[in-house]
Amino acid sequence: MRDQEPVSHATWTTWILEAIRKIRSQKQRPSVERICNAIRQHHSFNEDVIADNLEQAVKEGSVLKVFNKGQSSYKDPGGLQSRQLNVSKGTDLSKVIAKATRELGKRDGSTLKSIEKYIRQSHAVNLASGDVDFRSLLRISAKRAVARGLVCQEGRLFRSVARPTSASAISSVEKPPKRQSVSPSKHRRHSESHVQAADTPKVM
């Protein structure tokens, strides 16, 4: 294999997208390691070289990098265009923004420009009319998302809010008071005393 010759970035992108599709067809998460292994099955490149070209493809928007539960994975933007996003003048995009910040997974947060780029890459955005200003809607929806606690804002950066765990949610629910259990012997003594009291004649 003569893969040590210079390879164009377009070729690298093709290899990476083919690897992502292959991994997803196997019902697996396209991580850096799996993408490297898939490419190295056909091309003898070092993992660092493959990882560098993968990150370059992410920067150019040819590949989407998504974070979920602390783990990163990669997606083919072309395969996500079936996710339709119909936008009109009154559309509230606060939940879309919250999901985008969560999937982008930036520790310090993402700018509104990065969020817009991710949404356009991961959705087929359909504007109801030509006078719909998508960017203005995003700014308004970002303020709503912050007000509702869906995301938090630090300067120009928007960061996802950690979801409460199921355990903490369960602990927050008040438990019903426990019923006092009466031992059988105590219950028996109480019944016997009640019977004796009933059989004893009253003294006039």
XYZ file of C-alpha atoms in Angstrom:
204
model
C 0.000 0.000 0.000
C 1.468 3.370 -1.023
C -0.531 5.689 1.189
C 2.469 7.702 2.365
C 2.169 9.871 -0.743
C 0.367 13.205 -0.257
C -3.393 12.768 -0.069
C -5.818 15.599 -0.810
C -8.153 16.793 1.898
C -11.139 15.868 -0.266
C -9.895 12.270 -0.337
C -9.427 12.280 3.433
C -12.992 13.524 3.857
C -14.279 10.740 1.622
C -12.372 8.101 3.626
C -13.616 9.510 6.928
C -17.265 9.644 5.843
C -17.065 6.100 4.481
C -15.620 4.953 7.820
C -18.412 6.715 9.762
C -21.121 5.105 7.604
C -19.529 1.678 7.978
C -19.292 1.990 11.778
C -22.891 3.191 12.072
C -24.085 0.318 9.889
C -22.550 -1.966 12.525
C -24.689 -0.217 15.196
C -21.608 1.256 16.864
C -20.600 4.764 17.914
C -18.142 6.374 15.445
C -15.392 7.325 17.901
C -11.883 8.469 16.959
C -10.499 5.007 17.660
C -13.102 3.203 15.529
C -12.676 5.653 12.643
C -8.904 5.213 12.760
C -9.243 1.430 12.790
C -11.688 1.472 9.863
C -9.388 3.642 7.728
C -6.256 1.679 8.671
C -7.879 -1.495 7.340
C -7.365 -0.095 3.820
C -4.775 2.694 4.193
C -1.502 2.532 6.153
C -1.533 5.854 7.975
C -0.606 6.613 11.558
C -3.519 7.195 13.946
C -2.301 10.733 14.715
C -2.402 11.621 11.014
C -5.938 10.274 10.695
C -7.049 12.106 13.855
C -5.573 15.394 12.576
C -7.436 15.089 9.277
C -10.613 14.180 11.168
C -10.402 17.367 13.242
C -9.725 19.378 10.090
C -12.869 17.929 8.521
C -14.805 18.952 11.647
C -13.499 22.536 11.424
C -14.546 22.771 7.783
C -18.003 21.382 8.532
C -17.566 18.249 6.431
C -18.008 16.135 9.582
C -20.062 16.803 12.711
C -18.545 16.224 16.141
C -21.200 15.455 18.747
C -20.951 14.919 22.498
C -23.360 12.652 24.337
C -23.014 11.578 27.980
C -19.409 12.743 28.070
C -18.365 10.794 24.968
C -17.585 12.251 21.553
C -18.702 10.754 18.277
C -18.755 11.859 14.642
C -21.585 12.102 12.139
C -22.075 12.628 8.442
C -23.977 15.926 8.037
C -25.492 14.632 4.811
C -27.137 11.802 6.700
C -28.833 14.219 9.089
C -30.640 16.359 6.553
C -33.772 14.264 7.064
C -34.202 16.179 10.342
C -36.561 18.892 9.133
C -36.711 22.242 10.938
C -39.587 24.428 9.779
C -39.080 28.022 10.861
C -41.564 30.890 10.751
C -41.495 34.347 12.336
C -42.916 33.114 15.636
C -40.929 29.877 15.936
C -39.358 29.263 19.353
C -35.926 27.668 18.875
C -34.956 27.571 22.566
C -35.103 23.753 22.799
C -33.197 23.393 19.532
C -30.491 25.683 20.921
C -30.335 23.712 24.173
C -29.905 20.449 22.264
C -27.254 21.989 20.016
C -25.166 23.235 22.972
C -25.461 19.800 24.596
C -24.356 17.966 21.438
C -21.538 20.430 20.715
C -20.276 19.649 24.222
C -17.922 22.614 24.582
C -16.837 22.883 28.217
C -16.647 26.688 28.132
C -19.715 27.011 25.896
C -20.434 27.798 22.247
C -21.022 31.081 20.485
C -24.337 31.755 18.781
C -22.504 31.629 15.449
C -21.229 28.098 16.204
C -24.706 27.048 17.324
C -26.247 28.397 14.106
C -23.645 26.570 12.012
C -24.317 23.304 13.846
C -28.100 23.626 13.473
C -27.800 24.307 9.734
C -25.485 21.310 9.350
C -27.615 18.915 11.369
C -31.036 20.006 10.063
C -32.713 20.834 6.816
C -33.799 24.363 7.753
C -36.977 25.396 5.921
C -37.884 29.089 6.204
C -41.617 29.745 5.853
C -40.973 32.891 3.821
C -38.134 35.005 2.511
C -38.526 37.642 5.222
C -37.813 35.207 8.082
C -34.533 36.222 9.734
C -33.150 32.970 11.111
C -30.271 34.657 12.938
C -32.566 37.122 14.715
C -34.843 34.259 15.765
C -31.823 32.474 17.196
C -30.848 35.522 19.271
C -34.375 35.877 20.658
C -34.664 32.132 21.319
C -31.258 32.090 23.033
C -32.522 34.687 25.535
C -35.624 32.565 26.133
C -33.491 29.458 26.640
C -31.437 31.290 29.277
C -34.564 32.643 31.005
C -36.089 29.138 31.134
C -32.913 27.598 32.501
C -32.328 25.433 29.427
C -28.851 26.912 28.901
C -26.611 29.281 30.834
C -24.804 32.247 29.315
C -21.366 33.565 30.156
C -20.551 36.542 27.977
C -20.934 35.469 24.346
C -20.860 31.767 25.198
C -23.860 29.500 25.787
C -23.408 26.293 27.737
C -25.788 23.394 28.317
C -27.254 22.872 31.770
C -26.600 19.534 33.421
C -29.694 17.402 33.673
C -30.650 16.096 37.142
C -29.956 12.414 37.590
C -32.827 10.032 38.126
C -31.541 9.210 41.617
C -31.672 12.844 42.712
C -35.102 13.221 41.154
C -36.355 10.226 43.110
C -34.868 11.481 46.374
C -36.616 14.824 45.924
C -40.022 13.121 45.982
C -41.423 12.869 49.485
C -41.847 9.334 50.649
C -45.195 8.409 52.212
C -45.075 7.976 56.016
C -44.528 4.460 57.180
C -47.434 2.744 58.886
C -46.660 1.620 62.397
C -46.640 -2.135 62.493
C -48.213 -3.847 65.502
C -46.618 -7.079 66.619
C -48.927 -10.139 66.673
C -48.475 -10.674 70.443
C -49.366 -7.053 71.230
C -52.371 -7.211 68.918
C -53.495 -10.468 70.623
C -53.220 -8.936 74.117
C -55.207 -5.906 73.005
C -57.965 -8.150 71.564
C -58.146 -10.287 74.715
C -58.444 -7.253 76.992
C -61.212 -5.899 74.782
C -63.138 -9.200 75.014
C -62.753 -9.321 78.818
C -64.033 -5.806 79.168
C -67.081 -6.695 77.085
C -67.918 -9.817 79.181
C -67.588 -8.117 82.567
C -71.047 -7.100 83.908
C -71.509 -3.532 84.982
C -71.967 -2.898 88.727
C -75.042 -0.788 89.431
